[in-house]
GROMACS .gro file of C-alpha atoms in nm:
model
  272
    1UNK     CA    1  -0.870   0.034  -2.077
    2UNK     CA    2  -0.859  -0.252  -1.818
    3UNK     CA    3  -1.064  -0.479  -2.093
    4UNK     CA    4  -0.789  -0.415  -2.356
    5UNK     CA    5  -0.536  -0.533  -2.122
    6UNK     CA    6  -0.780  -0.863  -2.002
    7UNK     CA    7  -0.788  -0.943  -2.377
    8UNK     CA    8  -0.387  -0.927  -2.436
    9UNK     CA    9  -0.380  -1.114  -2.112
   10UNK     CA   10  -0.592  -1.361  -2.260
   11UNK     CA   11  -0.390  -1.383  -2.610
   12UNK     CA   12  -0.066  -1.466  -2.438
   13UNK     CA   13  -0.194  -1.681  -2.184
   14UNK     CA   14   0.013  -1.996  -2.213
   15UNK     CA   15  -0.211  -2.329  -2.285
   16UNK     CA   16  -0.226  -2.632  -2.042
   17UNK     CA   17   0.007  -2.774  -2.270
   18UNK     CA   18   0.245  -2.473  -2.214
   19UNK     CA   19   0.194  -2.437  -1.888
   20UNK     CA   20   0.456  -2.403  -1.594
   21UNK     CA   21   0.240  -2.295  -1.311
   22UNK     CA   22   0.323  -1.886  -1.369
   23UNK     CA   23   0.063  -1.828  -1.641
   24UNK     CA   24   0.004  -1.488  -1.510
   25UNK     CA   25   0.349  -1.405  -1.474
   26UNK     CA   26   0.442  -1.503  -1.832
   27UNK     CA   27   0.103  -1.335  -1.996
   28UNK     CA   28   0.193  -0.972  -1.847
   29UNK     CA   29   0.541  -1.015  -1.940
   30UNK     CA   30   0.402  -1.079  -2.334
   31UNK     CA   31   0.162  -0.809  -2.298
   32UNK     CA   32   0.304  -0.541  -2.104
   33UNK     CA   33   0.533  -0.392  -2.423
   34UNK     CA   34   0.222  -0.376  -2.642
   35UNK     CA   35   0.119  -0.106  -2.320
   36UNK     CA   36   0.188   0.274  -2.360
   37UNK     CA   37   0.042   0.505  -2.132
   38UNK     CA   38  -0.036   0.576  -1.742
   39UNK     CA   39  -0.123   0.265  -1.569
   40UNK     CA   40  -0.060   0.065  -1.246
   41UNK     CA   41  -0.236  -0.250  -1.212
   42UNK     CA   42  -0.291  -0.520  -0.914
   43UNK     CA   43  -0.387  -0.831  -1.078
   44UNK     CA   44  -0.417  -1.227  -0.931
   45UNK     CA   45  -0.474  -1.591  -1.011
   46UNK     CA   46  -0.505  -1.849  -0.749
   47UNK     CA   47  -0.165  -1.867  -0.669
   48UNK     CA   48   0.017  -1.544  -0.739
   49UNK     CA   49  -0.038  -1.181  -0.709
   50UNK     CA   50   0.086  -0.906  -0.964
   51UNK     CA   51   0.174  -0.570  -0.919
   52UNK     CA   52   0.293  -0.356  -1.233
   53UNK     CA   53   0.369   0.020  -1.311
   54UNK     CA   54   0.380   0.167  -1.572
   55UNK     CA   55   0.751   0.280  -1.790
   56UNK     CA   56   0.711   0.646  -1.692
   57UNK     CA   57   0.542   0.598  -1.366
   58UNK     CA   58   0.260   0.805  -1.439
   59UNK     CA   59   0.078   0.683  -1.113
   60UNK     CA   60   0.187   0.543  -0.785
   61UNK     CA   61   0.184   0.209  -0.676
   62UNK     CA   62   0.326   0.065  -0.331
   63UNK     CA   63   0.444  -0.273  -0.185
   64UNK     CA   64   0.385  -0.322   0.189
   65UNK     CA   65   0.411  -0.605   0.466
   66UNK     CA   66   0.141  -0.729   0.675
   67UNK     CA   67   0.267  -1.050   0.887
   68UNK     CA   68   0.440  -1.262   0.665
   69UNK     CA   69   0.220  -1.189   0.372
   70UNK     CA   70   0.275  -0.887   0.115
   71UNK     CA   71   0.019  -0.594   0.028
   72UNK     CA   72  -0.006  -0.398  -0.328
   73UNK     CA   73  -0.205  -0.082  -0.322
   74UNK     CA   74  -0.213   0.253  -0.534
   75UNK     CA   75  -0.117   0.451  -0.219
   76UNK     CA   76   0.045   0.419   0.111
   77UNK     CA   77  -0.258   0.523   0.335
   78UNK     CA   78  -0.427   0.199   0.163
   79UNK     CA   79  -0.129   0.012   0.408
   80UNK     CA   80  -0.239   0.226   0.708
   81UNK     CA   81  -0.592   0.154   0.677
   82UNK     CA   82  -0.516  -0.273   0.656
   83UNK     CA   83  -0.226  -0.267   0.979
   84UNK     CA   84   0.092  -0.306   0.663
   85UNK     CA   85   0.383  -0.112   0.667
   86UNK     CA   86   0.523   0.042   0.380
   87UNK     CA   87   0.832  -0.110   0.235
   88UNK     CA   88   0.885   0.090  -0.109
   89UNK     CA   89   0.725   0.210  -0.373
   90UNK     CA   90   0.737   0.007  -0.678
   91UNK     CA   91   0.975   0.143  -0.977
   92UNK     CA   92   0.834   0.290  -1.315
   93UNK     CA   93   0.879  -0.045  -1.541
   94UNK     CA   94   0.877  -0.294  -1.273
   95UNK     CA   95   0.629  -0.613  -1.223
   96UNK     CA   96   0.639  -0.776  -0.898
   97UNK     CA   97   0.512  -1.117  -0.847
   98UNK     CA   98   0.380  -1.258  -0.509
   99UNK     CA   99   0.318  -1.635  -0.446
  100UNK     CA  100   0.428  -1.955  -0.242
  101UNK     CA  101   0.758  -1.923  -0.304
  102UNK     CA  102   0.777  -1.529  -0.194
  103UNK     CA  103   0.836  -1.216  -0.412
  104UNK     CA  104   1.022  -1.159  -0.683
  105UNK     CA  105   1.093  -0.834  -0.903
  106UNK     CA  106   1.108  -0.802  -1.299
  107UNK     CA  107   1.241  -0.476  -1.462
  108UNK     CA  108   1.046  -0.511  -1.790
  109UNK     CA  109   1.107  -0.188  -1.976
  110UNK     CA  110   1.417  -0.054  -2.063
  111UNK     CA  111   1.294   0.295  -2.170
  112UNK     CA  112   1.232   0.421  -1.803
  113UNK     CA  113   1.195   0.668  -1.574
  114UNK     CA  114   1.000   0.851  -1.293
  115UNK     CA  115   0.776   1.073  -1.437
  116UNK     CA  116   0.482   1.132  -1.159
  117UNK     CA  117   0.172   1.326  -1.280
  118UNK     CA  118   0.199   1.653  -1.103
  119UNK     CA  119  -0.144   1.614  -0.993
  120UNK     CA  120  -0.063   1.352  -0.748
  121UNK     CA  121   0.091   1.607  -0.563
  122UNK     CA  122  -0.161   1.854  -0.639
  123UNK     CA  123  -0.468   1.704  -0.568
  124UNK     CA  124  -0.520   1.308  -0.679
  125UNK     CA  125  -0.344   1.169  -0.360
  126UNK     CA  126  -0.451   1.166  -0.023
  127UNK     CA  127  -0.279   1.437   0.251
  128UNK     CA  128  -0.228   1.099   0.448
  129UNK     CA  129   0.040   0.922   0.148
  130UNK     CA  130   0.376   0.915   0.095
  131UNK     CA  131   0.492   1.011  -0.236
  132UNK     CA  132   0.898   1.015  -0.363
  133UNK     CA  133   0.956   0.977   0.049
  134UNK     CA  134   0.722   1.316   0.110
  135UNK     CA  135   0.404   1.323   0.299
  136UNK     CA  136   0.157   1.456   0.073
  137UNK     CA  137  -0.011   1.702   0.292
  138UNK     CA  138   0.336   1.838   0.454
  139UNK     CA  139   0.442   1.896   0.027
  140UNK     CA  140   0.102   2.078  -0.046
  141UNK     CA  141   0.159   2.317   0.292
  142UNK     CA  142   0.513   2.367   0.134
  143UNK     CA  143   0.367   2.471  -0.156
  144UNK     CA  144   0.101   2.759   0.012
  145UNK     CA  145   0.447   2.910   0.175
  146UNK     CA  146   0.648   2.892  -0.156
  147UNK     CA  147   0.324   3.087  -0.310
  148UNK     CA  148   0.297   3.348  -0.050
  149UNK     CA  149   0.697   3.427  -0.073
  150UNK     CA  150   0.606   3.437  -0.466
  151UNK     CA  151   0.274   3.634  -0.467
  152UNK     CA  152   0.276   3.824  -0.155
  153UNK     CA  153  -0.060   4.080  -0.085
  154UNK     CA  154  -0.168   4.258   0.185
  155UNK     CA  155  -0.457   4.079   0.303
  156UNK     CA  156  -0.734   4.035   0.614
  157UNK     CA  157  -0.806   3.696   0.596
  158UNK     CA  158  -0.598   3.367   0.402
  159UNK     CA  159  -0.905   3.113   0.319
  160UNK     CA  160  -0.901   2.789   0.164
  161UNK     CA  161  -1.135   2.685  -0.102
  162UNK     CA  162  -1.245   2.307   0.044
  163UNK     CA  163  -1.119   2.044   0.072
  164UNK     CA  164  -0.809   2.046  -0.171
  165UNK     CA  165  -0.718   2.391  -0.113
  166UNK     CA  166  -0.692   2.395   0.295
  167UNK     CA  167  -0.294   2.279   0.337
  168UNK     CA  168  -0.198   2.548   0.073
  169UNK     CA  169  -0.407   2.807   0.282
  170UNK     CA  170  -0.235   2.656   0.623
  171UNK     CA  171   0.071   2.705   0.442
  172UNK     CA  172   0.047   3.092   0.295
  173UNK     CA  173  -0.082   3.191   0.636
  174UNK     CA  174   0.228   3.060   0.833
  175UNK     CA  175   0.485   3.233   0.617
  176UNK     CA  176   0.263   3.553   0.570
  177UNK     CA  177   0.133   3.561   0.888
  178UNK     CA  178  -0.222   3.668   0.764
  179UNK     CA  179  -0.500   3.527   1.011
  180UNK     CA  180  -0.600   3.184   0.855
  181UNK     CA  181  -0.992   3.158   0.858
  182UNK     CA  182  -1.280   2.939   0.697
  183UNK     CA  183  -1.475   3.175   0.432
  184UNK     CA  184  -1.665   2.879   0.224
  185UNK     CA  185  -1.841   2.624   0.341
  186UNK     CA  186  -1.869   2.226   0.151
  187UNK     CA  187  -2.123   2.016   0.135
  188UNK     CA  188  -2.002   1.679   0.130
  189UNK     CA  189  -2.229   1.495  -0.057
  190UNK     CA  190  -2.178   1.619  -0.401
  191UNK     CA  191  -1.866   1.506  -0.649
  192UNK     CA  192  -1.668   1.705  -0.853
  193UNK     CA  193  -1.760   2.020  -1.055
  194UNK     CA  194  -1.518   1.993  -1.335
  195UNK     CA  195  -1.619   1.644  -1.483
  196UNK     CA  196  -1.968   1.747  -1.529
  197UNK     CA  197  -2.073   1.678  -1.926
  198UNK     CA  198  -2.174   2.081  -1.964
  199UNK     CA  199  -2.136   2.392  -1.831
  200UNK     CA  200  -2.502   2.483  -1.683
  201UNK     CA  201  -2.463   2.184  -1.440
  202UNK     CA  202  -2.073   2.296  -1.391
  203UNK     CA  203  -2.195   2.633  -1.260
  204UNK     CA  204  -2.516   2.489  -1.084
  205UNK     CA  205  -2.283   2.199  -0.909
  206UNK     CA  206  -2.064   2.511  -0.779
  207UNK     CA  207  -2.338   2.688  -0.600
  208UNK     CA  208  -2.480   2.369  -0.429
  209UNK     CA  209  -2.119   2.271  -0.335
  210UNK     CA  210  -2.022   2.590  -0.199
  211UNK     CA  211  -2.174   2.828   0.069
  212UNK     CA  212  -2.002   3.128   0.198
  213UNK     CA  213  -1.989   3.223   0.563
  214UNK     CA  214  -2.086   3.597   0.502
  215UNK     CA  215  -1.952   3.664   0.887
  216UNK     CA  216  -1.614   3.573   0.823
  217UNK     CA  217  -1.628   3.753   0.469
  218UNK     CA  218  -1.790   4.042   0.460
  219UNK     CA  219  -1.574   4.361   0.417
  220UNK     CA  220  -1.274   4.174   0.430
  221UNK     CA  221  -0.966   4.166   0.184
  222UNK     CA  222  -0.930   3.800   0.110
  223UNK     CA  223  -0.649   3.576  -0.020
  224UNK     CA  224  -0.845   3.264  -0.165
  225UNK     CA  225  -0.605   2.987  -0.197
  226UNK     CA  226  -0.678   2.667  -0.450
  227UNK     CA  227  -0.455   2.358  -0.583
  228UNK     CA  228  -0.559   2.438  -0.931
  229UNK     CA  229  -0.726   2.575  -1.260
  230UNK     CA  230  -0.833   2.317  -1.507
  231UNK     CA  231  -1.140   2.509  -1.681
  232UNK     CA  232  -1.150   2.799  -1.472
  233UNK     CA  233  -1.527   2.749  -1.424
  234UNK     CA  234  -1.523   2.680  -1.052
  235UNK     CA  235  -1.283   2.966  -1.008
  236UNK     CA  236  -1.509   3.245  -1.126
  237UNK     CA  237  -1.753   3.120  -0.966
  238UNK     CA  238  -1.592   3.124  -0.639
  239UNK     CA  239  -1.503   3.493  -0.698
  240UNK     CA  240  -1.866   3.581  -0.768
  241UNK     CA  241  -1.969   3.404  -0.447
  242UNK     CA  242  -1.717   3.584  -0.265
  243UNK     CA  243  -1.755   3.972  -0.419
  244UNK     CA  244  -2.135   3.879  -0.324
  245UNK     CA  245  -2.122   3.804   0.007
  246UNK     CA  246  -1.942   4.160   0.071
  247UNK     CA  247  -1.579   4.064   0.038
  248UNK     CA  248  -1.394   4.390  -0.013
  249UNK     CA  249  -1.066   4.229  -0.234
  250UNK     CA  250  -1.071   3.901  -0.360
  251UNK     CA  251  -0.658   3.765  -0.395
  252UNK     CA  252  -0.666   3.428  -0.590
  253UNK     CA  253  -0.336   3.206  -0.530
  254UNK     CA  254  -0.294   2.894  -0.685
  255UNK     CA  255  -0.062   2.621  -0.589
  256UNK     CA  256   0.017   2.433  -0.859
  257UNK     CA  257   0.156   2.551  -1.200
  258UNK     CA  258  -0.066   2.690  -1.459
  259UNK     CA  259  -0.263   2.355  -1.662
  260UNK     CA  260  -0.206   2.471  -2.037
  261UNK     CA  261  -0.191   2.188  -2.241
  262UNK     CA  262  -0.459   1.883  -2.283
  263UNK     CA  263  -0.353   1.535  -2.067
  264UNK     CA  264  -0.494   1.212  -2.233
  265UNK     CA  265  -0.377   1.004  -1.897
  266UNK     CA  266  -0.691   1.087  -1.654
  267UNK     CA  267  -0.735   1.436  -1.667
  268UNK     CA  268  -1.117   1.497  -1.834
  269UNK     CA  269  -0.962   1.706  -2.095
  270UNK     CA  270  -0.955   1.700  -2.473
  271UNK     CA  271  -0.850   1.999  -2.623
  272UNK     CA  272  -0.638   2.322  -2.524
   0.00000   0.00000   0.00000
């Protein structure tokens, strides 16, 4: 995708001839209407630096301060990490342009508005960002105690399947007031299950990423707590882990909507 965009870059890139020292600036604004889709880019030249989202605002993108200079990153924590502060978040359909002469804003699309993939919320962003004015972490807690007023169970034991589904546990605990306790353990050093190519190393790449801790299990009516289903692989394999190891009831809660349809901007999925 990023080539494509180099190559319209490069199409409307004025010529010396044409040239008034914002070559950058003027190539995006030629090739940003040919764009449709989810995209925030950070792009520079010697002299400026570029920051444009996207019409719909698919995915984030932030403007911060550091000293007198400016910072563009995808999220907020990115500001945190450098020493910037966060000054706003930059609008669906907006380019910003850095260089000697300061900022400056263009609105470049007139068919706009903020549509922010769900799965920002859900599981792309860090717990650490700050998304419509909302910590990330504090929204996906929110979400566990919206699920356990909407799917109450008597339970023994609220667990979290790690790492994305811990503040939703946190959460469902608090307003159920089930004990909140670790029943899987991660190993950190493998990557994600559901963009495997096939479904032998989807299952495999559960059971190496996932032990259970029998102790905390065993016997035990459990509510198991997740952000999401996308093929429902890792979820049944969770449950067979879990029935396994002794667990007496297994209660699945998930904290984001259901994922029907197919999403052609960065989910891995093609059909229904």
């Amino acid at each position: 995708d990023s080539e494509i965009m180099a190559s319209l870059l490069e199409r409307f890139y004025p010529t010396n001839e044409r040239s008034d020292g914002r070559n950058l600036e003027t190539a995006f604004l030629a090739a940003l209407p040919y764009l449709r889709g989810a995209f925030s880019v950070v792009a520079m030249d010697e002299a400026h630096l570029v920051g444009v989202r996207d019409p719909l605002g698919f995915r984030p993108l932030c403007l911060g301060r550091l000293g007198q200079g400016w910072v563009i990153a995808s999220e907020t924590c990115a500001l945190d990490i450098v020493g910037a502060h966060f000054v706003r978040e930059i609008e669906p359909g907006e380019m910003v342009v850095v260089d000697a002469t300061g900022l400056r804003s263009h609105i470049y699309a007139q068919d706009r508005r903020a549509a922010l993939c769900l799965f920002e919320f859900v599981y792309f962003a860090r717990p650490d960002s700050m998304l419509f004015g909302k910590n990330v972490h504090a929204v996906r807690q929110r979400m566990g105690e919206l699920l356990a007023l909407q799917a109450p169970v008597d339970a023994d034991l609220v667990m979290p399947v790690p790492e994305s589904g811990i503040p939703a546990a946190q959460g469902y605990s608090r307003a159920s007031g089930i004990p909140y306790g670790d029943g899987l353990v991660k190993n950190r050093y493998v990557g994600r299950t559901f963009i495997q190519p096939n479904q032998i190393m989807r299952d495999l790449g559960v059971r190496i990423k996932l032990n259970p801790l029998t102790e905390n299990i065993a016997g035990k009516r459990l509510v198991v707590c997740d952000d999401s289903i996308v093929r429902g692989s890792t979820t049944r394999q969770i449950v067979s882990l879990l029935k396994q190891a002794g667990a007496k009831e297994v209660h699945l809660r998930i904290s984001s909507p259901p994922y029907k349809w197919p999403c052609y901007f960065g989910m891995d999925t093609y059909n229904r």
